[in-house]
Amino acid sequence: MGNKSKAGDSNNPFTNRTPPPSDSETAEQMTKRIKQEEAAQQVSKEIDEILYERKKYLEKKRKAVQILLLGQSESGKSSILKNFHLAFAPKAFQKEREVWRTVIQLNLISSIKRVLDILKEEWEPEELEIPTTPDLDTPLLRNLRRMRLGLSPLIFLENTLTHSLAPELAGSGDVCVRAGTPWKSLLNLRRPSTASSESRRKTSSSDPSSVLVASRDNIVALWEDQAVQEVLKRRELRLEFTSGFFLHDARRIASEDYVPTDADIVRARVRTMGAEEHQLTIEKGEQGLDSGSDIYVTDVGGSRSARQSWIPFFESVNAILFIAPLAFNETLEEDPRVNRLEDSFSLWREICSSKLLMHAQLILFLNKKDVLSATLEAGVTVKKYVPSYNMPNDVLHVTKYFREKFHAYLRKLSPKPRPFMCYETSALDTSATAAVLVGVREIIIRQQLEDAQML
Ligand SMILES: Nc1nc2c(ncn2[C@@H]2O[C@H](COP(=O)(O)OP(=O)(O)OP(=O)(O)O)[C@@H](O)[C@H]2O)c(=O)[nH]1
Ligand SMILES: [Mg+2]
């Protein structure tokens, strides 16, 4: 601090704005001037503090592990993010349990809505909406109307809640949130018992719990109804494989004292729109790691229309976790003509060949290993979807085949040689995923150190 600024110093913007006092200044003018100077100094000090904090934040971030999660929609990016929280900062994550409770309740209601819509299509198609002949008023139809009536308060509540989260996206069937909006506080519906009666009243009107509890028998009856199951089977709709499916657990979730387990939270489905950066501070005692250090994870929306918004994050990223689900027999929700795995390959090719990303570490997660197992066990053959596949139809060979395809693209398309790092994961298996994430963090840190030494 060698150069002390003088009044009128032409390099000092602050003093430039405050002209020196004139000789004829009155006492009143002087008091006013001093007050103005003090106020201006206060503003200047606050700006300095903000700049200092920002510099500190950028410096800390530069040294920290920074990860960008990429992959198609429903590949499991947000689920891997939850695994990061559970592995490195579980105590902070506990505080969000209430939020996930509401998401899970909304997921359950979405599935109920879906079943009711399917039944309406099946038993009450458009042209028969008002039965004109008595024989159309079958026991099935009467049952459906009774169930719909019984569950109508739930559907109303779901509409209200999803609307409050993202009005432009409500009605899409998913719980959608826009990154950067305070969606977590909107869903944190249970307030402490010390809350005012007014806020408790508000809570009960938007909290699905009591309506769910009151509808529990109706929900269970709907899901266990033999005629309902037959319709789903005939239409080959395996709802249990859809995102955010909780109907098997309706009895447990629609209870007064329901608290979500870690597994429930990872299974909960929220569609990400936009991009969201999460700062995690490693907690003491977690995985024997250096507590207090930070991990920054950016989660993005993966649907085709959202991919344009990834590009601004490419410039500063040092590690990308690319999530590809092992879903060889599924198509994209936004374009049912496109096979999911084909879409993952084409995205991976773009990421591998990008010059902007040539210095970033690429780590591939072949996710939804459990879904692959269940699909193969159900007798679905890979060859039907991938004609070039000529190996046994088991998890080991199928995984090896896809892994090698990803590896070959990386080798062929990377602007400069880079290692192939690939892990098979099931984001629902939180302890196995935690072990993978600890290893991934170490790899990134090691690479960062090597890069720093080369500079
Ligand atoms: N069975 C199974 N389900 C998974 C796995 N990983 C994720 N899921 C489920 O798949 C659904 C979609 O996962 P998300 O993490 O929301 O997907 P995303 O990639 O963030 O999707 P967008 O936000 O739309 O881009 C969720 O309901 C998850 O619980 C897995 O390994 N196995
Ligand atoms: Mg997501």
Short mmCIF file of C-alpha atoms and ligand atoms in Angstrom, two decimals:
data_model
loop_
_atom_site.label_atom_id
_atom_site.label_comp_id
_atom_site.label_asym_id
_atom_site.label_seq_id
_atom_site.Cartn_x
_atom_site.Cartn_y
_atom_site.Cartn_z
CA MET A 1 0.00 0.00 0.00
CA GLY A 2 2.73 2.46 -0.95
CA ASN A 3 0.66 5.06 -2.81
CA LYS A 4 -1.71 6.89 -0.53
CA SER A 5 -4.32 8.70 -2.63
CA LYS A 6 -4.65 12.44 -2.24
CA ALA A 7 -7.82 14.49 -2.69
CA GLY A 8 -8.16 15.26 -6.37
CA ASP A 9 -5.79 12.43 -7.40
CA SER A 10 -6.65 11.99 -11.08
CA ASN A 11 -6.20 8.20 -10.84
CA ASN A 12 -8.73 7.79 -8.08
CA PRO A 13 -12.30 7.61 -9.43
CA PHE A 14 -13.75 8.00 -5.95
CA THR A 15 -11.95 11.29 -5.16
CA ASN A 16 -12.53 12.50 -8.71
CA ARG A 17 -16.24 12.50 -8.07
CA THR A 18 -15.85 14.49 -4.83
CA PRO A 19 -14.47 17.95 -5.56
CA PRO A 20 -12.30 19.54 -2.82
CA PRO A 21 -14.19 21.86 -0.44
CA SER A 22 -14.18 25.54 -1.37
CA ASP A 23 -12.83 28.17 1.08
CA SER A 24 -16.30 29.66 1.52
CA GLU A 25 -17.86 26.36 2.67
CA THR A 26 -20.38 26.91 5.50
CA ALA A 27 -20.64 24.62 8.53
CA GLU A 28 -23.93 23.23 7.19
CA GLN A 29 -22.36 22.54 3.78
CA MET A 30 -19.41 20.88 5.48
CA THR A 31 -21.66 18.51 7.51
CA LYS A 32 -23.56 17.62 4.33
CA ARG A 33 -20.33 17.06 2.41
CA ILE A 34 -18.84 14.84 5.12
CA LYS A 35 -22.03 12.76 5.23
CA GLN A 36 -21.92 12.33 1.45
CA GLU A 37 -18.26 11.35 1.57
CA GLU A 38 -18.93 8.81 4.31
CA ALA A 39 -21.80 7.30 2.35
CA ALA A 40 -19.67 7.10 -0.80
CA GLN A 41 -16.83 5.51 1.18
CA GLN A 42 -19.24 2.93 2.60
CA VAL A 43 -20.43 2.03 -0.94
CA SER A 44 -16.83 1.80 -2.11
CA LYS A 45 -15.96 -0.48 0.81
CA GLU A 46 -18.91 -2.75 0.07
CA ILE A 47 -17.89 -3.00 -3.60
CA ASP A 48 -14.33 -3.87 -2.54
CA GLU A 49 -15.69 -6.60 -0.25
CA ILE A 50 -17.84 -8.05 -3.03
CA LEU A 51 -14.86 -8.05 -5.42
CA TYR A 52 -12.65 -9.64 -2.77
CA GLU A 53 -15.22 -12.37 -2.07
CA ARG A 54 -15.64 -12.99 -5.81
CA LYS A 55 -11.87 -13.26 -6.26
CA LYS A 56 -11.65 -15.65 -3.32
CA TYR A 57 -14.51 -17.73 -4.75
CA LEU A 58 -12.88 -17.92 -8.22
CA GLU A 59 -9.50 -18.79 -6.71
CA LYS A 60 -11.05 -21.56 -4.59
CA LYS A 61 -13.06 -22.82 -7.55
CA ARG A 62 -9.99 -22.88 -9.80
CA LYS A 63 -8.24 -25.20 -7.37
CA ALA A 64 -11.33 -27.36 -6.71
CA VAL A 65 -12.59 -30.34 -8.64
CA GLN A 66 -15.03 -29.10 -11.28
CA ILE A 67 -17.27 -31.57 -13.03
CA LEU A 68 -19.80 -31.16 -15.80
CA LEU A 69 -22.47 -33.87 -16.09
CA LEU A 70 -23.54 -34.56 -19.67
CA GLY A 71 -25.81 -37.11 -21.32
CA GLN A 72 -29.27 -37.47 -22.80
CA SER A 73 -32.44 -36.85 -20.81
CA GLU A 74 -33.18 -39.60 -18.24
CA SER A 75 -29.63 -40.96 -18.50
CA GLY A 76 -29.22 -40.39 -14.77
CA LYS A 77 -27.22 -37.12 -14.51
CA SER A 78 -29.24 -35.70 -11.61
CA SER A 79 -29.22 -39.13 -9.96
CA ILE A 80 -25.41 -39.18 -10.12
CA LEU A 81 -25.43 -35.66 -8.65
CA LYS A 82 -27.51 -36.97 -5.71
CA ASN A 83 -24.90 -39.72 -5.30
CA PHE A 84 -22.19 -37.04 -5.10
CA HIS A 85 -24.15 -35.40 -2.28
CA LEU A 86 -24.67 -38.70 -0.46
CA ALA A 87 -21.01 -39.68 -0.81
CA PHE A 88 -19.35 -36.38 0.09
CA ALA A 89 -21.81 -34.12 1.91
CA PRO A 90 -24.58 -36.32 3.36
CA LYS A 91 -25.35 -34.07 6.32
CA ALA A 92 -26.09 -31.09 4.08
CA PHE A 93 -28.20 -33.40 1.92
CA GLN A 94 -30.27 -34.53 4.93
CA LYS A 95 -31.68 -31.02 5.08
CA GLU A 96 -33.26 -31.59 1.67
CA ARG A 97 -35.12 -34.74 2.65
CA GLU A 98 -38.40 -32.79 2.95
CA VAL A 99 -38.03 -31.51 -0.62
CA TRP A 100 -37.57 -35.04 -1.94
CA ARG A 101 -40.57 -36.24 0.06
CA THR A 102 -42.77 -33.85 -1.90
CA VAL A 103 -41.11 -34.81 -5.23
CA ILE A 104 -41.73 -38.52 -4.51
CA GLN A 105 -45.35 -37.81 -3.61
CA LEU A 106 -45.73 -35.90 -6.89
CA ASN A 107 -44.08 -38.77 -8.79
CA LEU A 108 -46.56 -41.18 -7.22
CA ILE A 109 -49.51 -38.98 -8.20
CA SER A 110 -48.14 -38.72 -11.78
CA SER A 111 -48.14 -42.53 -12.06
CA ILE A 112 -51.71 -42.67 -10.75
CA LYS A 113 -52.73 -40.09 -13.35
CA ARG A 114 -51.02 -42.13 -16.02
CA VAL A 115 -52.89 -45.30 -15.04
CA LEU A 116 -56.23 -43.44 -14.97
CA ASP A 117 -55.55 -41.97 -18.44
CA ILE A 118 -54.73 -45.42 -19.84
CA LEU A 119 -57.92 -46.86 -18.34
CA LYS A 120 -59.98 -44.01 -19.73
CA GLU A 121 -58.58 -44.69 -23.20
CA GLU A 122 -59.30 -48.39 -22.78
CA TRP A 123 -62.71 -48.42 -21.17
CA GLU A 124 -64.11 -45.03 -22.01
CA PRO A 125 -62.81 -43.90 -25.39
CA GLU A 126 -63.74 -40.39 -26.54
CA GLU A 127 -66.86 -41.36 -28.49
CA LEU A 128 -68.30 -43.33 -25.57
CA GLU A 129 -67.73 -40.67 -22.96
CA ILE A 130 -71.43 -40.40 -22.14
CA PRO A 131 -72.78 -43.93 -22.32
CA THR A 132 -76.05 -43.88 -24.17
CA THR A 133 -77.01 -47.50 -23.75
CA PRO A 134 -77.28 -49.14 -20.34
CA ASP A 135 -74.99 -52.07 -21.29
CA LEU A 136 -72.03 -49.67 -21.73
CA ASP A 137 -72.37 -48.72 -18.13
CA THR A 138 -70.34 -51.79 -17.14
CA PRO A 139 -68.99 -52.56 -13.66
CA LEU A 140 -65.50 -51.67 -14.99
CA LEU A 141 -66.66 -48.24 -16.08
CA ARG A 142 -68.46 -47.65 -12.82
CA ASN A 143 -65.34 -48.72 -10.97
CA LEU A 144 -63.16 -46.40 -13.05
CA ARG A 145 -65.44 -43.42 -12.39
CA ARG A 146 -65.51 -44.21 -8.69
CA MET A 147 -61.70 -44.41 -8.59
CA ARG A 148 -61.33 -41.19 -10.56
CA LEU A 149 -63.71 -39.38 -8.26
CA GLY A 150 -61.93 -40.68 -5.17
CA LEU A 151 -58.54 -39.59 -6.50
CA SER A 152 -59.62 -36.22 -7.94
CA PRO A 153 -58.36 -34.12 -4.97
CA LEU A 154 -54.89 -35.62 -5.57
CA ILE A 155 -54.89 -34.75 -9.26
CA PHE A 156 -56.01 -31.21 -8.44
CA LEU A 157 -53.19 -30.81 -5.92
CA GLU A 158 -50.59 -32.18 -8.34
CA ASN A 159 -51.71 -29.66 -10.98
CA THR A 160 -51.39 -26.80 -8.51
CA LEU A 161 -47.93 -27.85 -7.33
CA THR A 162 -46.37 -28.58 -10.73
CA HIS A 163 -47.83 -25.30 -11.98
CA SER A 164 -46.17 -23.38 -9.17
CA LEU A 165 -42.79 -24.98 -10.04
CA ALA A 166 -42.70 -24.23 -13.77
CA PRO A 167 -46.04 -22.99 -15.18
CA GLU A 168 -44.90 -23.26 -18.81
CA LEU A 169 -43.94 -26.92 -18.31
CA ALA A 170 -46.84 -28.11 -16.16
CA GLY A 171 -48.94 -30.94 -17.59
CA SER A 172 -45.98 -32.64 -19.29
CA GLY A 173 -46.33 -35.63 -16.95
CA ASP A 174 -42.97 -35.05 -15.25
CA VAL A 175 -42.03 -32.88 -12.32
CA CYS A 176 -40.07 -30.17 -14.18
CA VAL A 177 -37.93 -27.48 -12.61
CA ARG A 178 -36.06 -24.57 -14.13
CA ALA A 179 -32.46 -24.36 -12.97
CA GLY A 180 -31.74 -21.26 -10.95
CA THR A 181 -35.31 -20.94 -9.61
CA PRO A 182 -36.01 -21.49 -5.91
CA TRP A 183 -37.82 -24.78 -6.59
CA LYS A 184 -36.41 -26.47 -3.52
CA SER A 185 -37.86 -23.87 -1.17
CA LEU A 186 -41.20 -24.13 -2.99
CA LEU A 187 -41.27 -27.87 -2.34
CA ASN A 188 -40.05 -27.68 1.23
CA LEU A 189 -43.63 -27.86 2.43
CA ARG A 190 -43.34 -29.11 5.98
CA ARG A 191 -42.58 -26.20 8.25
CA PRO A 192 -41.35 -26.47 11.85
CA SER A 193 -43.97 -26.81 14.58
CA THR A 194 -43.06 -23.32 15.75
CA ALA A 195 -44.34 -21.88 12.45
CA SER A 196 -47.21 -19.42 12.68
CA SER A 197 -50.73 -20.80 12.36
CA GLU A 198 -51.02 -18.89 9.06
CA SER A 199 -48.01 -20.67 7.52
CA ARG A 200 -49.20 -24.03 8.93
CA ARG A 201 -52.57 -23.42 7.27
CA LYS A 202 -50.80 -22.69 3.96
CA THR A 203 -48.75 -25.86 4.41
CA SER A 204 -51.75 -28.09 4.82
CA SER A 205 -53.42 -26.69 1.69
CA SER A 206 -50.45 -27.41 -0.59
CA ASP A 207 -48.93 -30.45 1.16
CA PRO A 208 -50.09 -33.62 -0.62
CA SER A 209 -49.55 -35.76 2.52
CA SER A 210 -53.01 -35.62 4.05
CA VAL A 211 -54.80 -36.08 0.70
CA LEU A 212 -52.48 -39.00 -0.09
CA VAL A 213 -53.13 -40.62 3.28
CA ALA A 214 -56.88 -40.23 2.77
CA SER A 215 -56.59 -41.76 -0.73
CA ARG A 216 -54.28 -44.61 0.22
CA ASP A 217 -56.84 -47.42 -0.02
CA ASN A 218 -58.06 -46.12 -3.39
CA ILE A 219 -54.49 -45.95 -4.75
CA VAL A 220 -53.61 -49.45 -3.59
CA ALA A 221 -56.92 -50.81 -4.92
CA LEU A 222 -56.28 -49.18 -8.30
CA TRP A 223 -52.78 -50.63 -8.63
CA GLU A 224 -53.70 -54.09 -7.38
CA ASP A 225 -56.87 -54.36 -9.44
CA GLN A 226 -56.61 -57.43 -11.67
CA ALA A 227 -58.46 -55.82 -14.59
CA VAL A 228 -56.08 -52.83 -14.44
CA GLN A 229 -53.03 -55.10 -14.47
CA GLU A 230 -54.44 -57.01 -17.44
CA VAL A 231 -54.86 -53.80 -19.46
CA LEU A 232 -51.25 -52.77 -18.74
CA LYS A 233 -49.97 -56.24 -19.63
CA ARG A 234 -51.94 -56.40 -22.87
CA ARG A 235 -50.63 -52.98 -23.89
CA GLU A 236 -47.08 -54.08 -22.93
CA LEU A 237 -46.75 -51.07 -20.65
CA ARG A 238 -44.11 -51.79 -18.03
CA LEU A 239 -44.74 -48.76 -15.84
CA GLU A 240 -42.35 -50.09 -13.20
CA PHE A 241 -39.48 -49.27 -15.58
CA THR A 242 -40.51 -45.64 -16.03
CA SER A 243 -38.75 -42.78 -14.27
CA GLY A 244 -40.06 -41.91 -10.84
CA PHE A 245 -42.20 -45.04 -10.46
CA PHE A 246 -43.41 -45.48 -6.87
CA LEU A 247 -46.74 -47.29 -7.17
CA HIS A 248 -45.26 -50.48 -5.69
CA ASP A 249 -44.52 -48.47 -2.56
CA ALA A 250 -47.83 -46.59 -2.38
CA ARG A 251 -48.78 -48.00 1.01
CA ARG A 252 -45.49 -46.84 2.55
CA ILE A 253 -45.39 -43.42 0.85
CA ALA A 254 -49.04 -42.54 1.46
CA SER A 255 -48.60 -42.71 5.21
CA GLU A 256 -48.62 -39.88 7.73
CA ASP A 257 -45.03 -40.31 8.92
CA TYR A 258 -43.38 -41.17 5.60
CA VAL A 259 -39.68 -40.25 5.51
CA PRO A 260 -37.88 -40.99 2.21
CA THR A 261 -34.95 -43.39 2.29
CA ASP A 262 -31.74 -42.63 0.36
CA ALA A 263 -32.85 -45.14 -2.27
CA ASP A 264 -36.22 -43.35 -2.63
CA ILE A 265 -34.44 -40.01 -3.10
CA VAL A 266 -32.19 -41.34 -5.85
CA ARG A 267 -35.20 -42.87 -7.61
CA ALA A 268 -37.21 -39.62 -7.44
CA ARG A 269 -37.56 -37.98 -10.83
CA VAL A 270 -37.26 -34.24 -11.50
CA ARG A 271 -36.63 -33.16 -15.08
CA THR A 272 -33.80 -30.60 -15.22
CA MET A 273 -34.31 -27.57 -17.43
CA GLY A 274 -31.29 -25.33 -17.96
CA ALA A 275 -28.05 -25.77 -16.01
CA GLU A 276 -27.36 -25.65 -12.30
CA GLU A 277 -24.03 -25.47 -10.50
CA HIS A 278 -23.82 -27.24 -7.13
CA GLN A 279 -21.05 -26.57 -4.67
CA LEU A 280 -20.38 -29.45 -2.30
CA THR A 281 -18.06 -29.10 0.66
CA ILE A 282 -16.65 -32.45 1.71
CA GLU A 283 -17.79 -33.20 5.25
CA LYS A 284 -15.51 -34.41 8.01
CA GLY A 285 -15.16 -38.16 8.19
CA GLU A 286 -16.59 -38.80 4.73
CA GLN A 287 -14.74 -41.54 2.86
CA GLY A 288 -11.54 -40.61 4.75
CA LEU A 289 -11.13 -37.57 2.51
CA ASP A 290 -9.73 -34.11 3.10
CA SER A 291 -12.75 -32.44 4.70
CA GLY A 292 -13.48 -28.83 3.83
CA SER A 293 -12.39 -29.06 0.19
CA ASP A 294 -14.94 -28.32 -2.50
CA ILE A 295 -16.38 -30.13 -5.48
CA TYR A 296 -18.36 -28.17 -8.06
CA VAL A 297 -20.81 -30.22 -10.10
CA THR A 298 -22.83 -28.69 -12.93
CA ASP A 299 -25.99 -30.59 -13.86
CA VAL A 300 -27.74 -29.81 -17.16
CA GLY A 301 -30.98 -30.75 -18.88
CA GLY A 302 -30.35 -33.51 -21.44
CA SER A 303 -33.31 -33.34 -23.82
CA ARG A 304 -32.44 -32.50 -27.42
CA SER A 305 -33.81 -28.96 -27.24
CA ALA A 306 -31.70 -28.26 -24.12
CA ARG A 307 -28.30 -29.26 -25.52
CA GLN A 308 -27.53 -25.87 -27.03
CA SER A 309 -27.30 -24.49 -23.49
CA TRP A 310 -24.36 -26.81 -22.66
CA ILE A 311 -21.84 -24.94 -24.82
CA PRO A 312 -21.09 -21.99 -22.46
CA PHE A 313 -19.93 -24.54 -19.87
CA PHE A 314 -17.39 -26.17 -22.19
CA GLU A 315 -14.83 -23.39 -21.97
CA SER A 316 -13.84 -23.66 -18.31
CA VAL A 317 -14.58 -27.32 -17.56
CA ASN A 318 -11.76 -29.68 -16.63
CA ALA A 319 -13.69 -32.95 -16.29
CA ILE A 320 -16.81 -34.27 -17.94
CA LEU A 321 -18.82 -37.19 -16.62
CA PHE A 322 -20.69 -38.50 -19.61
CA ILE A 323 -23.66 -40.63 -18.58
CA ALA A 324 -24.93 -43.18 -21.10
CA PRO A 325 -27.74 -45.50 -20.04
CA LEU A 326 -27.44 -49.11 -21.19
CA ALA A 327 -30.88 -48.92 -22.79
CA PHE A 328 -30.55 -50.62 -26.14
CA ASN A 329 -34.30 -51.23 -26.59
CA GLU A 330 -35.66 -47.78 -25.68
CA THR A 331 -36.28 -44.62 -27.66
CA LEU A 332 -36.01 -40.95 -26.73
CA GLU A 333 -39.09 -39.46 -25.14
CA GLU A 334 -38.77 -36.28 -27.22
CA ASP A 335 -38.37 -38.26 -30.48
CA PRO A 336 -39.63 -41.86 -30.40
CA ARG A 337 -37.94 -42.57 -33.76
CA VAL A 338 -34.48 -42.32 -32.15
CA ASN A 339 -32.99 -45.25 -30.24
CA ARG A 340 -31.52 -44.13 -26.88
CA LEU A 341 -28.20 -45.86 -27.33
CA GLU A 342 -27.78 -44.51 -30.85
CA ASP A 343 -28.43 -41.03 -29.47
CA SER A 344 -25.81 -41.58 -26.74
CA PHE A 345 -23.27 -42.68 -29.36
CA SER A 346 -23.89 -39.63 -31.49
CA LEU A 347 -23.61 -37.28 -28.48
CA TRP A 348 -20.42 -39.04 -27.36
CA ARG A 349 -18.94 -38.63 -30.84
CA GLU A 350 -19.64 -34.89 -30.70
CA ILE A 351 -18.07 -34.54 -27.26
CA CYS A 352 -15.00 -36.63 -28.20
CA SER A 353 -14.32 -34.64 -31.37
CA SER A 354 -14.96 -31.16 -29.89
CA LYS A 355 -11.81 -28.99 -30.06
CA LEU A 356 -13.19 -26.86 -27.26
CA LEU A 357 -13.13 -29.92 -24.99
CA MET A 358 -9.87 -31.46 -26.10
CA HIS A 359 -8.13 -30.65 -22.79
CA ALA A 360 -11.03 -31.82 -20.63
CA GLN A 361 -10.88 -35.24 -19.03
CA LEU A 362 -13.65 -37.49 -20.27
CA ILE A 363 -15.08 -40.12 -17.97
CA LEU A 364 -17.83 -42.41 -19.20
CA PHE A 365 -20.50 -43.91 -16.95
CA LEU A 366 -22.43 -46.79 -18.53
CA ASN A 367 -25.42 -46.35 -16.25
CA LYS A 368 -28.60 -48.29 -15.49
CA LYS A 369 -26.73 -51.58 -15.32
CA ASP A 370 -29.63 -52.95 -13.26
CA VAL A 371 -32.09 -52.06 -16.04
CA LEU A 372 -29.88 -53.88 -18.56
CA SER A 373 -29.90 -56.98 -16.32
CA ALA A 374 -33.69 -56.91 -15.95
CA THR A 375 -34.18 -56.36 -19.69
CA LEU A 376 -31.95 -59.28 -20.64
CA GLU A 377 -33.54 -61.48 -17.97
CA ALA A 378 -36.96 -60.68 -19.44
CA GLY A 379 -35.71 -62.30 -22.67
CA VAL A 380 -35.27 -59.17 -24.81
CA THR A 381 -32.55 -59.84 -27.38
CA VAL A 382 -29.92 -57.25 -28.27
CA LYS A 383 -29.67 -58.49 -31.83
CA LYS A 384 -33.25 -57.43 -32.52
CA TYR A 385 -32.20 -53.80 -31.92
CA VAL A 386 -28.52 -53.97 -32.88
CA PRO A 387 -28.25 -56.29 -35.92
CA SER A 388 -24.43 -56.28 -35.79
CA TYR A 389 -24.47 -57.87 -32.31
CA ASN A 390 -23.35 -61.51 -32.49
CA MET A 391 -22.31 -62.34 -28.95
CA PRO A 392 -24.18 -64.09 -26.12
CA ASN A 393 -27.20 -62.21 -24.78
CA ASP A 394 -25.82 -61.68 -21.26
CA VAL A 395 -24.82 -58.66 -19.18
CA LEU A 396 -21.08 -59.33 -19.42
CA HIS A 397 -20.92 -59.58 -23.21
CA VAL A 398 -23.48 -56.88 -23.94
CA THR A 399 -21.68 -54.39 -21.67
CA LYS A 400 -18.31 -55.29 -23.20
CA TYR A 401 -19.71 -54.76 -26.70
CA PHE A 402 -21.05 -51.26 -25.95
CA ARG A 403 -17.99 -50.30 -23.92
CA GLU A 404 -15.73 -51.16 -26.88
CA LYS A 405 -17.87 -49.12 -29.24
CA PHE A 406 -17.54 -46.06 -26.99
CA HIS A 407 -13.79 -46.69 -26.72
CA ALA A 408 -13.38 -46.95 -30.49
CA TYR A 409 -15.13 -43.59 -31.04
CA LEU A 410 -12.91 -41.93 -28.45
CA ARG A 411 -9.75 -43.29 -30.09
CA LYS A 412 -10.86 -42.31 -33.56
CA LEU A 413 -12.32 -38.87 -32.90
CA SER A 414 -10.30 -37.23 -30.10
CA PRO A 415 -8.19 -34.34 -31.43
CA LYS A 416 -5.33 -35.67 -29.25
CA PRO A 417 -4.81 -39.05 -27.56
CA ARG A 418 -6.62 -39.37 -24.23
CA PRO A 419 -7.22 -42.29 -21.86
CA PHE A 420 -10.49 -44.19 -21.94
CA MET A 421 -12.02 -44.11 -18.47
CA CYS A 422 -15.23 -46.07 -18.18
CA TYR A 423 -17.31 -47.31 -15.25
CA GLU A 424 -20.44 -49.43 -15.19
CA THR A 425 -22.89 -47.99 -12.70
CA SER A 426 -26.35 -48.23 -11.31
CA ALA A 427 -27.09 -44.86 -9.76
CA LEU A 428 -29.66 -46.57 -7.51
CA ASP A 429 -26.88 -48.54 -5.82
CA THR A 430 -25.58 -45.67 -3.73
CA SER A 431 -22.75 -47.47 -1.92
CA ALA A 432 -21.21 -48.92 -5.11
CA THR A 433 -21.60 -45.53 -6.83
CA ALA A 434 -19.94 -43.76 -3.88
CA ALA A 435 -16.83 -45.94 -4.31
CA VAL A 436 -16.72 -45.06 -8.02
CA LEU A 437 -17.10 -41.33 -7.30
CA VAL A 438 -14.26 -41.32 -4.76
CA GLY A 439 -12.03 -42.91 -7.41
CA VAL A 440 -13.17 -40.45 -10.06
CA ARG A 441 -12.39 -37.51 -7.79
CA GLU A 442 -8.87 -38.85 -7.24
CA ILE A 443 -8.28 -39.24 -10.98
CA ILE A 444 -9.37 -35.65 -11.61
CA ILE A 445 -7.18 -34.26 -8.82
CA ARG A 446 -4.15 -36.22 -10.06
CA GLN A 447 -4.66 -34.92 -13.58
CA GLN A 448 -5.04 -31.34 -12.30
CA LEU A 449 -1.74 -31.66 -10.45
CA GLU A 450 0.01 -33.02 -13.55
CA ASP A 451 -1.41 -30.20 -15.68
CA ALA A 452 -0.25 -27.61 -13.12
CA GLN A 453 3.30 -29.04 -13.13
CA MET A 454 3.44 -28.89 -16.91
CA LEU A 455 2.56 -25.18 -16.94
N1 LIG B 1 -33.11 -48.39 -12.47
C1 LIG B 1 -32.33 -47.34 -12.56
N2 LIG B 1 -32.87 -46.12 -12.62
C2 LIG B 1 -32.05 -45.06 -12.71
C3 LIG B 1 -30.64 -45.17 -12.74
N3 LIG B 1 -30.10 -43.94 -12.84
C4 LIG B 1 -31.15 -43.10 -12.86
N4 LIG B 1 -32.32 -43.77 -12.78
C5 LIG B 1 -33.67 -43.21 -12.79
O1 LIG B 1 -33.90 -42.65 -14.05
C6 LIG B 1 -34.71 -41.49 -13.93
C7 LIG B 1 -34.06 -40.34 -14.68
O2 LIG B 1 -32.87 -39.98 -14.03
P1 LIG B 1 -32.39 -38.47 -13.90
O3 LIG B 1 -31.18 -38.50 -13.05
O4 LIG B 1 -33.51 -37.58 -13.50
O5 LIG B 1 -32.01 -38.18 -15.43
P2 LIG B 1 -31.31 -36.88 -16.03
O6 LIG B 1 -30.21 -37.36 -16.89
O7 LIG B 1 -30.97 -35.91 -14.97
O8 LIG B 1 -32.50 -36.33 -16.96
P3 LIG B 1 -32.78 -34.78 -17.43
O9 LIG B 1 -32.80 -33.94 -16.21
O10 LIG B 1 -34.12 -34.87 -18.11
O11 LIG B 1 -31.69 -34.42 -18.38
C8 LIG B 1 -34.88 -41.22 -12.44
O12 LIG B 1 -36.17 -41.62 -12.03
C9 LIG B 1 -33.82 -42.08 -11.80
O13 LIG B 1 -34.20 -42.55 -10.55
C10 LIG B 1 -30.07 -46.49 -12.67
O14 LIG B 1 -28.86 -46.71 -12.70
N5 LIG B 1 -30.97 -47.51 -12.59
MG MG B 2 -31.65 -34.01 -14.54
#
